[in-house]
């Protein structure tokens, strides 16, 4: 394995077919690091996260997931890497006919784990995000903050090494965004590598007193390290 980074981008460019959206972008997430990714709407935050979890292949440059070149990875390699990367999607979709608990357990079912063995894990995680009382509810009955917490639980049920969260505090009030932030910081304290895409600068400022985080900003197609002037 080359280097020690869990996810590495080297001179990456990405285009959906039109002009280049991201250009000459390099990034290295070391184990246990905490990153924010910011930039205006449409700058390419979600696209960059997709490159980081292997859902997109760069137009040029190299992406390495756990030391492996994305381009040389076969389906199974990608599936293996994806188990080590928990993703909280921007639009957190659920299966509306399944309970919150079953939705959180979905990655376990998909990967063929024995759910009986995982019952304690599932219960603990549901409690950790504060949804024990809502475990039997259906997703449409959840508030925005409850949905985000269920999405976070689902992202970490497979005990990933990395958690990528795409606007995890969108559509929730300040108090709830603080609560979600605390959960992500707790995961980081457990050793997980965290990257949060957000346009919420107040959230980043609030985090700065609680965790050592690097702030990356996408502007004019490139990635910049944001200074202390945030
Ligand atoms: N699947 C796609 N096909 C074509 N264009 C896309 C696709 N997904 C996103 N885009 C475009 O790429 C740009 C960046 O999108 P996105 O990565 O979602 O930005 P952000 O998350 O920073 O708001 C936007 O202009 C968006 O419309
Ligand atoms: Mg986005």
XYZ file of N, CA and C and ligand atoms in Angstrom:
718
model
N 0.848 -1.192 0.000
C 0.000 0.000 0.000
C 0.881 1.239 0.000
N 0.622 2.100 -0.981
C 1.438 3.295 -1.119
C 0.964 4.371 -0.146
N 1.896 4.879 0.673
C 1.537 5.934 1.609
C 0.640 5.405 2.707
N 0.159 6.322 3.549
C -0.680 5.879 4.646
C -2.081 6.473 4.559
N -2.323 7.276 3.522
C -3.621 7.933 3.412
C -4.719 6.910 3.135
N -5.896 7.152 3.676
C -7.014 6.260 3.388
C -7.611 6.585 2.015
N -7.695 7.876 1.716
C -8.183 8.305 0.404
C -7.228 9.369 -0.128
N -6.816 9.203 -1.363
C -5.890 10.158 -1.978
C -6.346 10.539 -3.365
N -6.311 11.832 -3.647
C -6.572 12.320 -4.995
C -5.322 13.033 -5.453
N -4.887 12.721 -6.667
C -3.675 13.326 -7.184
C -3.947 13.938 -8.547
N -3.833 15.241 -8.612
C -4.043 15.984 -9.873
C -5.327 15.552 -10.581
N -6.374 15.455 -9.806
C -7.636 14.954 -10.342
C -8.419 16.058 -11.058
N -8.973 15.697 -12.201
C -9.922 16.584 -12.870
C -11.205 15.793 -13.077
N -12.317 16.516 -13.093
C -13.576 15.842 -13.370
C -14.489 16.721 -14.205
N -15.102 16.073 -15.167
C -16.068 16.758 -16.030
C -17.242 15.822 -16.254
N -18.461 16.359 -16.203
C -19.647 15.537 -16.485
C -19.904 15.456 -17.992
N -19.034 16.081 -18.768
C -19.228 16.040 -20.214
C -19.087 17.420 -20.830
N -19.452 18.433 -20.062
C -19.253 19.811 -20.526
C -17.841 20.247 -20.189
N -17.691 21.448 -19.711
C -16.367 21.920 -19.296
C -15.940 21.241 -18.003
N -14.698 21.442 -17.632
C -14.199 20.846 -16.399
C -14.861 21.479 -15.181
N -15.376 20.634 -14.306
C -15.987 21.116 -13.069
C -14.916 21.229 -11.979
N -14.033 20.238 -11.925
C -12.932 20.239 -10.959
C -11.631 20.057 -11.736
N -10.614 20.833 -11.367
C -9.339 20.780 -12.089
C -8.163 20.612 -11.138
N -7.231 19.799 -11.546
C -5.940 19.677 -10.889
C -6.036 19.684 -9.364
N -6.774 18.728 -8.883
C -7.123 18.733 -7.475
C -6.401 17.600 -6.744
N -5.699 17.946 -5.685
C -4.995 16.927 -4.910
C -5.440 16.992 -3.455
N -5.555 15.823 -2.871
C -6.103 15.737 -1.523
C -5.656 14.430 -0.905
N -5.319 14.482 0.365
C -4.903 13.263 1.043
C -5.560 13.218 2.416
N -6.385 12.220 2.616
C -7.037 12.071 3.921
C -6.252 11.045 4.728
N -5.572 11.516 5.760
C -4.814 10.558 6.570
C -5.748 9.945 7.608
N -5.410 8.762 8.105
C -6.281 8.072 9.049
C -6.548 8.938 10.277
N -7.802 9.047 10.650
C -8.161 9.795 11.852
C -8.266 11.295 11.655
N -8.090 11.763 10.420
C -8.174 13.213 10.182
C -9.629 13.660 10.065
N -9.817 14.962 10.230
C -11.158 15.555 10.166
C -11.105 16.706 9.174
N -11.917 16.618 8.127
C -11.924 17.658 7.096
C -13.324 18.217 6.886
N -13.365 19.513 6.642
C -14.582 20.106 6.112
C -14.327 20.433 4.657
N -15.369 20.299 3.856
C -15.291 20.662 2.454
C -16.376 21.698 2.221
N -15.963 22.886 1.816
C -16.962 23.924 1.652
C -16.855 24.565 0.261
N -17.691 25.510 0.017
C -17.757 26.127 -1.305
C -19.204 26.343 -1.667
N -19.463 27.277 -2.576
C -20.846 27.608 -2.919
C -21.584 26.434 -3.552
N -22.889 26.530 -3.552
C -23.729 25.522 -4.180
C -23.328 25.398 -5.654
N -23.167 24.179 -6.112
C -22.784 23.955 -7.507
C -21.273 23.938 -7.730
N -20.504 24.155 -6.673
C -19.036 24.206 -6.811
C -18.446 22.826 -7.092
N -19.149 21.780 -6.646
C -18.653 20.426 -6.901
C -18.361 19.620 -5.641
N -18.948 20.015 -4.519
C -18.696 19.296 -3.255
C -19.188 17.850 -3.337
N -20.421 17.686 -3.774
C -20.977 16.331 -3.869
C -20.172 15.500 -4.874
N -19.790 16.121 -5.977
C -18.982 15.429 -6.990
C -17.653 14.970 -6.391
N -17.030 15.836 -5.617
C -15.744 15.475 -5.005
C -15.917 14.316 -4.025
N -16.996 14.342 -3.250
C -17.234 13.216 -2.340
C -17.418 11.924 -3.143
N -18.142 12.016 -4.256
C -18.351 10.813 -5.079
C -17.033 10.275 -5.622
N -16.108 11.155 -5.937
C -14.770 10.708 -6.355
C -14.078 10.023 -5.183
N -14.309 10.560 -3.986
C -13.650 10.011 -2.787
C -14.186 8.634 -2.406
N -15.429 8.332 -2.742
C -15.894 6.975 -2.413
C -15.998 6.079 -3.640
N -15.404 6.524 -4.712
C -15.259 5.647 -5.869
C -16.483 5.526 -6.747
N -17.511 6.334 -6.496
C -18.717 6.271 -7.321
C -18.469 6.909 -8.684
N -17.530 7.847 -8.732
C -17.135 8.458 -9.995
C -15.653 8.200 -10.218
N -15.274 8.069 -11.484
C -13.873 7.881 -11.852
C -13.380 9.210 -12.424
N -12.218 9.670 -11.996
C -11.767 10.983 -12.483
C -11.547 10.983 -14.000
N -11.757 12.136 -14.595
C -11.521 12.295 -16.031
C -10.021 12.231 -16.286
N -9.240 12.816 -15.381
C -7.794 12.622 -15.429
C -7.257 12.674 -14.006
N -6.019 12.237 -13.833
C -5.438 12.168 -12.498
C -5.780 10.845 -11.835
N -5.371 10.713 -10.582
C -5.511 9.431 -9.900
C -6.262 9.547 -8.575
N -7.136 8.596 -8.345
C -7.787 8.467 -7.040
C -7.351 7.138 -6.451
N -6.881 7.150 -5.227
C -6.514 5.906 -4.552
C -7.377 5.727 -3.310
N -8.030 4.589 -3.233
C -8.834 4.246 -2.068
C -8.073 3.174 -1.288
N -7.674 3.474 -0.083
C -6.885 2.552 0.740
C -5.674 2.039 -0.047
N -5.065 2.943 -0.784
C -3.844 2.601 -1.503
C -4.044 2.009 -2.890
N -5.303 1.734 -3.225
C -5.566 1.088 -4.517
C -6.045 2.105 -5.548
N -5.452 2.051 -6.725
C -5.829 2.955 -7.807
C -7.261 2.641 -8.264
N -8.133 3.633 -8.187
C -9.535 3.445 -8.554
C -9.700 2.821 -9.946
N -8.825 3.207 -10.863
C -8.941 2.723 -12.241
C -8.679 1.227 -12.382
N -7.864 0.697 -11.488
C -7.532 -0.729 -11.592
C -8.475 -1.584 -10.747
N -9.403 -0.925 -10.046
C -10.278 -1.684 -9.142
C -11.428 -2.346 -9.903
N -11.650 -3.617 -9.587
C -12.779 -4.342 -10.162
C -13.992 -4.116 -9.263
N -15.125 -4.575 -9.743
C -16.373 -4.428 -8.976
C -16.248 -4.835 -7.513
N -15.618 -6.009 -7.303
C -15.473 -6.531 -5.938
C -14.569 -5.639 -5.087
N -13.504 -5.120 -5.712
C -12.593 -4.224 -4.980
C -13.348 -2.984 -4.536
N -14.181 -2.479 -5.426
C -14.935 -1.266 -5.110
C -15.942 -1.557 -3.992
N -16.585 -2.715 -4.087
C -17.541 -3.103 -3.039
C -16.835 -3.207 -1.687
N -15.629 -3.784 -1.692
C -14.864 -3.919 -0.446
C -14.496 -2.552 0.123
N -14.037 -1.670 -0.751
C -13.653 -0.327 -0.312
C -14.879 0.414 0.222
N -16.015 0.230 -0.453
C -17.235 0.931 -0.048
C -17.709 0.507 1.343
N -17.370 -0.719 1.741
C -17.732 -1.149 3.101
C -16.935 -0.405 4.145
N -15.797 0.098 3.720
C -14.938 0.825 4.669
C -15.203 2.325 4.650
N -16.127 2.746 3.785
C -16.457 4.168 3.686
C -17.957 4.341 3.887
N -18.335 4.940 5.001
C -19.753 5.202 5.245
C -20.114 6.552 4.657
N -21.224 6.590 3.926
C -21.617 7.839 3.283
C -22.979 8.293 3.787
N -23.041 9.544 4.213
C -24.332 10.162 4.528
C -24.669 11.016 3.315
N -25.638 10.574 2.530
C -25.963 11.267 1.285
C -26.744 12.547 1.552
N -26.586 13.479 0.627
C -27.226 14.781 0.765
C -28.751 14.647 0.874
N -29.310 13.727 0.103
C -30.780 13.621 0.075
C -31.297 12.426 0.879
N -30.485 11.913 1.810
C -30.766 10.665 2.541
C -32.090 9.967 2.241
N -32.040 9.074 1.279
C -33.230 8.312 0.881
C -33.388 7.073 1.764
N -34.652 6.759 2.045
C -34.940 5.546 2.813
C -35.969 4.718 2.060
N -36.086 3.462 2.466
C -37.184 2.649 1.951
C -38.361 2.920 2.879
N -39.361 3.605 2.342
C -40.429 4.143 3.188
C -41.349 3.092 3.801
N -41.322 1.874 3.249
C -42.194 0.832 3.812
C -41.471 0.029 4.894
N -40.186 0.316 5.094
C -39.430 -0.377 6.144
C -39.249 0.551 7.344
N -39.173 -0.043 8.522
C -38.989 0.753 9.733
C -37.633 1.452 9.733
N -37.507 2.420 10.597
C -36.244 3.128 10.764
C -35.132 2.122 11.077
N -35.431 1.216 11.990
C -34.444 0.212 12.387
C -34.006 -0.647 11.194
N -34.969 -1.088 10.386
C -34.627 -1.902 9.205
C -33.835 -1.091 8.182
N -34.175 0.187 8.077
C -33.416 1.031 7.147
C -31.962 1.183 7.593
N -31.779 1.327 8.901
C -30.414 1.445 9.422
C -29.651 0.132 9.179
N -30.390 -0.979 9.281
C -29.766 -2.306 9.130
C -29.549 -2.710 7.676
N -30.071 -1.932 6.749
C -30.031 -2.300 5.336
C -28.638 -2.689 4.810
N -27.593 -1.905 5.129
C -26.259 -2.296 4.632
C -25.828 -3.674 5.136
N -26.280 -4.055 6.333
C -25.955 -5.383 6.870
C -26.627 -6.454 6.027
N -27.912 -6.216 5.699
C -28.667 -7.189 4.900
C -28.048 -7.318 3.521
N -27.743 -6.181 2.913
C -27.190 -6.179 1.556
C -25.878 -6.957 1.501
N -25.078 -6.855 2.579
C -23.786 -7.539 2.547
C -23.870 -8.947 3.131
N -25.088 -9.396 3.424
C -25.293 -10.780 3.838
C -24.873 -11.107 5.259
N -24.810 -10.099 6.118
C -24.465 -10.375 7.517
C -25.635 -11.059 8.220
N -25.300 -11.809 9.241
C -26.322 -12.448 10.054
C -26.906 -11.400 11.006
N -28.144 -11.058 10.757
C -28.758 -9.966 11.516
C -28.903 -10.278 13.003
N -29.029 -11.570 13.328
C -29.139 -11.937 14.746
C -27.859 -11.571 15.480
N -26.723 -11.799 14.814
C -25.431 -11.440 15.423
C -25.259 -9.945 15.573
N -25.994 -9.208 14.743
C -25.806 -7.760 14.687
C -26.852 -7.014 15.507
N -27.756 -7.767 16.162
C -28.873 -7.128 16.862
C -28.396 -6.132 17.920
N -27.369 -6.515 18.676
C -26.872 -5.636 19.743
C -26.233 -4.386 19.151
N -25.470 -4.590 18.083
C -24.830 -3.490 17.355
C -25.890 -2.501 16.861
N -26.936 -3.045 16.266
C -28.014 -2.213 15.718
C -28.708 -1.419 16.826
N -28.963 -2.086 17.926
C -29.660 -1.432 19.034
C -28.803 -0.324 19.641
N -27.525 -0.621 19.787
C -26.619 0.359 20.370
C -26.509 1.603 19.486
N -26.399 1.341 18.195
C -26.242 2.440 17.241
C -27.514 3.296 17.174
N -28.654 2.629 17.208
C -29.930 3.347 17.175
C -30.062 4.227 18.418
N -29.601 3.708 19.542
C -29.602 4.491 20.774
C -28.606 5.640 20.722
N -27.460 5.376 20.148
C -26.395 6.386 20.057
C -26.871 7.623 19.299
N -27.645 7.425 18.245
C -28.158 8.582 17.496
C -29.475 9.089 18.076
N -29.903 8.509 19.201
C -31.094 9.009 19.878
C -32.402 8.619 19.209
N -32.421 7.467 18.545
C -33.644 7.059 17.841
C -34.256 5.773 18.405
N -33.859 5.405 19.616
C -34.380 4.150 20.163
C -35.914 4.146 20.178
N -36.489 5.285 20.570
C -37.949 5.374 20.642
C -38.615 5.394 19.258
N -37.811 5.743 18.236
C -38.364 5.894 16.888
C -38.006 4.702 15.995
N -37.385 3.675 16.588
C -36.886 2.544 15.792
C -37.971 1.872 14.950
N -39.203 1.863 15.456
C -40.283 1.188 14.732
C -41.060 2.100 13.805
N -40.715 3.385 13.811
C -41.438 4.338 12.961
C -41.062 4.144 11.495
N -41.895 4.688 10.619
C -41.582 4.655 9.193
C -40.916 5.977 8.805
N -39.995 5.926 7.851
C -39.244 7.140 7.484
C -40.099 8.390 7.237
N -41.264 8.263 6.568
C -42.038 9.497 6.326
C -42.517 10.174 7.610
N -42.483 9.432 8.718
C -42.940 10.004 9.993
C -41.826 10.769 10.724
N -40.625 10.732 10.181
C -39.490 11.348 10.875
C -39.365 12.838 10.584
N -38.842 13.548 11.552
C -38.492 14.957 11.331
C -37.180 15.017 10.556
N -36.817 16.201 10.105
C -35.570 16.364 9.357
C -34.356 15.908 10.150
N -34.314 16.289 11.426
C -33.174 15.920 12.265
C -33.121 14.423 12.529
N -34.306 13.823 12.679
C -34.356 12.371 12.889
C -33.885 11.632 11.638
N -34.271 12.137 10.477
C -33.831 11.530 9.206
C -32.313 11.581 9.095
N -31.741 12.727 9.421
C -30.293 12.872 9.309
C -29.582 11.929 10.267
N -30.156 11.757 11.454
C -29.516 10.862 12.438
C -29.647 9.403 12.009
N -30.802 9.067 11.410
C -30.968 7.697 10.886
C -29.968 7.456 9.752
N -29.780 8.470 8.914
C -28.832 8.337 7.796
C -27.413 8.147 8.317
N -27.095 8.858 9.396
C -25.762 8.718 9.982
C -25.576 7.312 10.568
N -26.608 6.821 11.253
C -26.522 5.464 11.818
C -26.338 4.435 10.704
N -27.080 4.601 9.618
C -26.966 3.672 8.491
C -25.564 3.739 7.878
N -24.985 4.943 7.866
C -23.650 5.101 7.281
C -22.569 4.420 8.119
N -22.816 4.258 9.408
C -21.753 3.686 10.256
C -22.034 2.266 10.749
N -23.161 1.684 10.318
C -23.526 0.352 10.814
C -22.487 -0.714 10.444
N -21.771 -0.513 9.340
C -20.756 -1.494 8.920
C -19.393 -1.193 9.536
N -19.365 -0.300 10.531
C -18.100 0.095 11.170
C -17.037 0.535 10.157
N -17.358 1.533 9.357
C -16.393 1.981 8.345
C -15.203 2.696 8.985
N -14.117 2.788 8.229
C -12.946 3.543 8.688
C -13.118 5.027 8.399
N -13.919 5.305 7.380
C -14.087 6.677 6.904
C -15.574 7.013 6.861
N -15.919 8.233 7.249
C -17.304 8.684 7.095
C -17.300 9.967 6.275
N -18.015 9.933 5.145
C -18.163 11.107 4.294
C -19.605 11.581 4.426
N -19.786 12.802 4.876
C -21.145 13.300 5.112
C -21.412 14.508 4.217
N -22.460 14.390 3.398
C -22.776 15.436 2.429
C -23.900 16.313 2.969
N -23.574 17.504 3.385
C -24.538 18.443 3.974
C -25.402 17.763 5.046
N -24.767 17.150 6.047
C -25.551 16.401 7.044
C -26.442 17.286 7.897
N -26.201 18.582 7.857
C -27.027 19.471 8.687
C -27.950 20.349 7.830
N -28.152 19.923 6.582
C -29.119 20.650 5.761
C -30.511 20.433 6.330
N -31.342 21.442 6.311
C -32.733 21.301 6.766
C -32.931 20.958 8.238
N -31.935 21.224 9.073
C -32.177 21.035 10.511
C -31.823 22.342 11.236
N -32.399 22.520 12.419
C -32.123 23.767 13.144
C -30.722 23.710 13.784
N -30.326 24.832 14.344
C -28.965 24.978 14.854
C -28.640 23.950 15.927
N -29.593 23.750 16.833
C -29.360 22.806 17.917
C -29.118 21.392 17.391
N -29.938 21.015 16.397
C -29.782 19.678 15.804
C -28.478 19.574 15.019
N -28.095 20.664 14.370
C -26.842 20.598 13.616
C -25.665 20.419 14.573
N -25.776 21.031 15.769
C -24.735 20.852 16.782
C -24.687 19.416 17.269
N -25.860 18.833 17.395
C -25.931 17.450 17.858
C -25.312 16.494 16.831
N -25.627 16.727 15.560
C -25.038 15.907 14.493
C -23.527 16.081 14.444
N -23.093 17.310 14.620
C -21.656 17.590 14.627
C -20.977 16.825 15.760
N -21.608 16.831 16.936
C -21.022 16.108 18.084
C -20.887 14.619 17.787
N -21.887 14.055 17.116
C -21.822 12.627 16.768
C -20.645 12.367 15.815
N -20.472 13.252 14.860
C -19.366 13.084 13.895
C -18.018 13.250 14.591
N -17.955 14.170 15.550
C -16.713 14.353 16.309
C -16.434 13.114 17.167
N -17.501 12.551 17.743
C -17.335 11.320 18.526
C -16.767 10.199 17.660
N -17.275 10.086 16.451
C -16.765 9.057 15.523
C -15.289 9.297 15.248
N -14.935 10.570 15.107
C -13.536 10.916 14.863
C -12.673 10.532 16.060
N -13.207 10.758 17.272
C -12.463 10.373 18.473
C -12.279 8.862 18.556
N -13.183 8.137 17.915
C -13.043 6.681 17.871
C -12.036 6.249 16.803
N -11.477 7.229 16.116
C -10.414 6.916 15.154
C -10.832 6.995 13.700
N -12.095 7.321 13.475
C -12.539 7.345 12.077
C -12.131 8.646 11.379
N -11.860 8.507 10.104
C -11.527 9.648 9.254
C -12.850 10.273 8.809
N -12.961 11.588 8.985
C -14.249 12.241 8.696
C -14.069 13.346 7.664
N -14.984 13.403 6.712
C -15.053 14.580 5.839
C -16.516 15.002 5.710
N -16.750 16.278 6.001
C -18.104 16.825 5.963
C -18.177 17.905 4.898
N -19.032 17.719 3.918
C -19.280 18.778 2.937
C -20.397 19.650 3.479
N -20.142 20.930 3.537
C -21.169 21.836 4.054
C -20.936 23.246 3.544
N -22.028 23.989 3.347
C -21.845 25.403 3.017
C -22.100 26.247 4.264
N -22.288 25.555 5.414
C -22.627 26.224 6.672
C -21.341 26.622 7.423
N -20.920 27.850 7.217
C -19.662 28.296 7.840
C -19.782 28.389 9.358
N -20.991 28.662 9.852
C -21.185 28.732 11.307
C -20.908 27.369 11.945
N -21.291 26.320 11.224
C -21.043 24.960 11.727
C -19.535 24.707 11.819
N -18.815 25.145 10.805
C -17.360 24.945 10.789
C -16.712 25.730 11.935
N -17.190 26.942 12.126
C -16.642 27.744 13.233
C -16.909 27.069 14.570
N -18.099 26.533 14.726
C -18.468 25.861 15.984
C -17.592 24.636 16.211
N -17.214 23.978 15.115
C -16.427 22.745 15.248
C -14.997 23.036 15.677
N -14.522 24.217 15.275
C -13.100 24.507 15.458
C -12.624 24.452 16.899
N -13.530 24.750 17.834
C -13.132 24.693 19.238
C -13.190 23.265 19.773
N -13.785 22.353 18.988
C -13.995 20.993 19.495
C -13.106 19.946 18.842
N -12.614 20.261 17.664
C -11.844 19.245 16.937
C -10.847 19.947 16.031
N -9.716 19.276 15.840
C -8.716 19.831 14.932
C -9.103 19.455 13.512
N -9.619 20.432 12.784
C -10.134 20.133 11.454
C -9.449 20.995 10.403
N -9.255 20.409 9.234
C -8.782 21.198 8.093
C -9.999 21.592 7.283
N -9.973 22.821 6.792
C -11.098 23.298 6.004
C -10.654 23.490 4.560
N -11.282 22.746 3.676
C -10.974 22.845 2.252
C -12.129 23.545 1.558
N -11.791 24.375 0.605
C -12.823 25.123 -0.089
C -12.650 24.958 -1.590
N -13.752 24.658 -2.259
C -13.690 24.595 -3.722
C -14.065 25.974 -4.256
N -13.185 26.541 -5.045
C -13.459 27.823 -5.693
C -12.780 27.807 -7.046
N -13.465 28.282 -8.050
C -12.931 28.313 -9.419
C -12.339 26.961 -9.811
N -13.080 25.917 -9.534
C -12.743 24.539 -9.932
C -11.599 23.920 -9.131
N -10.977 24.692 -8.264
C -9.820 24.153 -7.553
C -10.067 24.062 -6.044
N -9.209 23.284 -5.410
C -9.338 23.080 -3.975
C -8.334 23.962 -3.250
N -8.826 24.727 -2.279
C -7.954 25.616 -1.518
C -8.048 25.262 -0.045
N -6.943 25.451 0.650
C -6.964 25.275 2.092
C -7.412 26.601 2.689
N -8.559 26.592 3.382
C -9.081 27.844 3.927
C -8.272 28.241 5.152
N -8.050 29.522 5.298
C -7.236 30.011 6.406
C -8.042 30.191 7.670
N -7.458 30.884 8.626
C -8.090 31.089 9.930
C -9.138 32.198 9.856
N -9.225 32.871 8.703
C -10.106 34.008 8.544
C -11.554 33.627 8.283
N -11.855 32.366 8.471
C -13.164 31.835 8.113
C -14.299 32.547 8.828
N -24.900 13.700 -12.946
C -24.614 14.945 -13.368
N -24.595 15.221 -14.690
C -24.296 16.461 -15.128
N -24.022 17.505 -14.336
C -24.030 17.290 -13.001
C -24.334 15.993 -12.458
N -24.270 16.081 -11.106
C -23.945 17.360 -10.826
N -23.804 18.079 -11.945
C -23.436 19.494 -12.025
O -22.130 19.676 -11.483
C -22.057 20.867 -10.728
C -21.592 20.561 -9.317
O -22.572 19.803 -8.653
P -22.379 19.265 -7.173
O -21.166 18.422 -7.131
O -23.650 18.638 -6.771
O -22.089 20.630 -6.386
P -22.339 21.007 -4.844
O -22.496 19.733 -4.084
O -21.133 21.807 -4.447
O -23.575 21.850 -4.796
C -23.438 21.507 -10.795
O -23.426 22.471 -11.803
C -24.326 20.350 -11.166
O -25.448 20.787 -11.869
Mg -23.967 18.969 -2.910
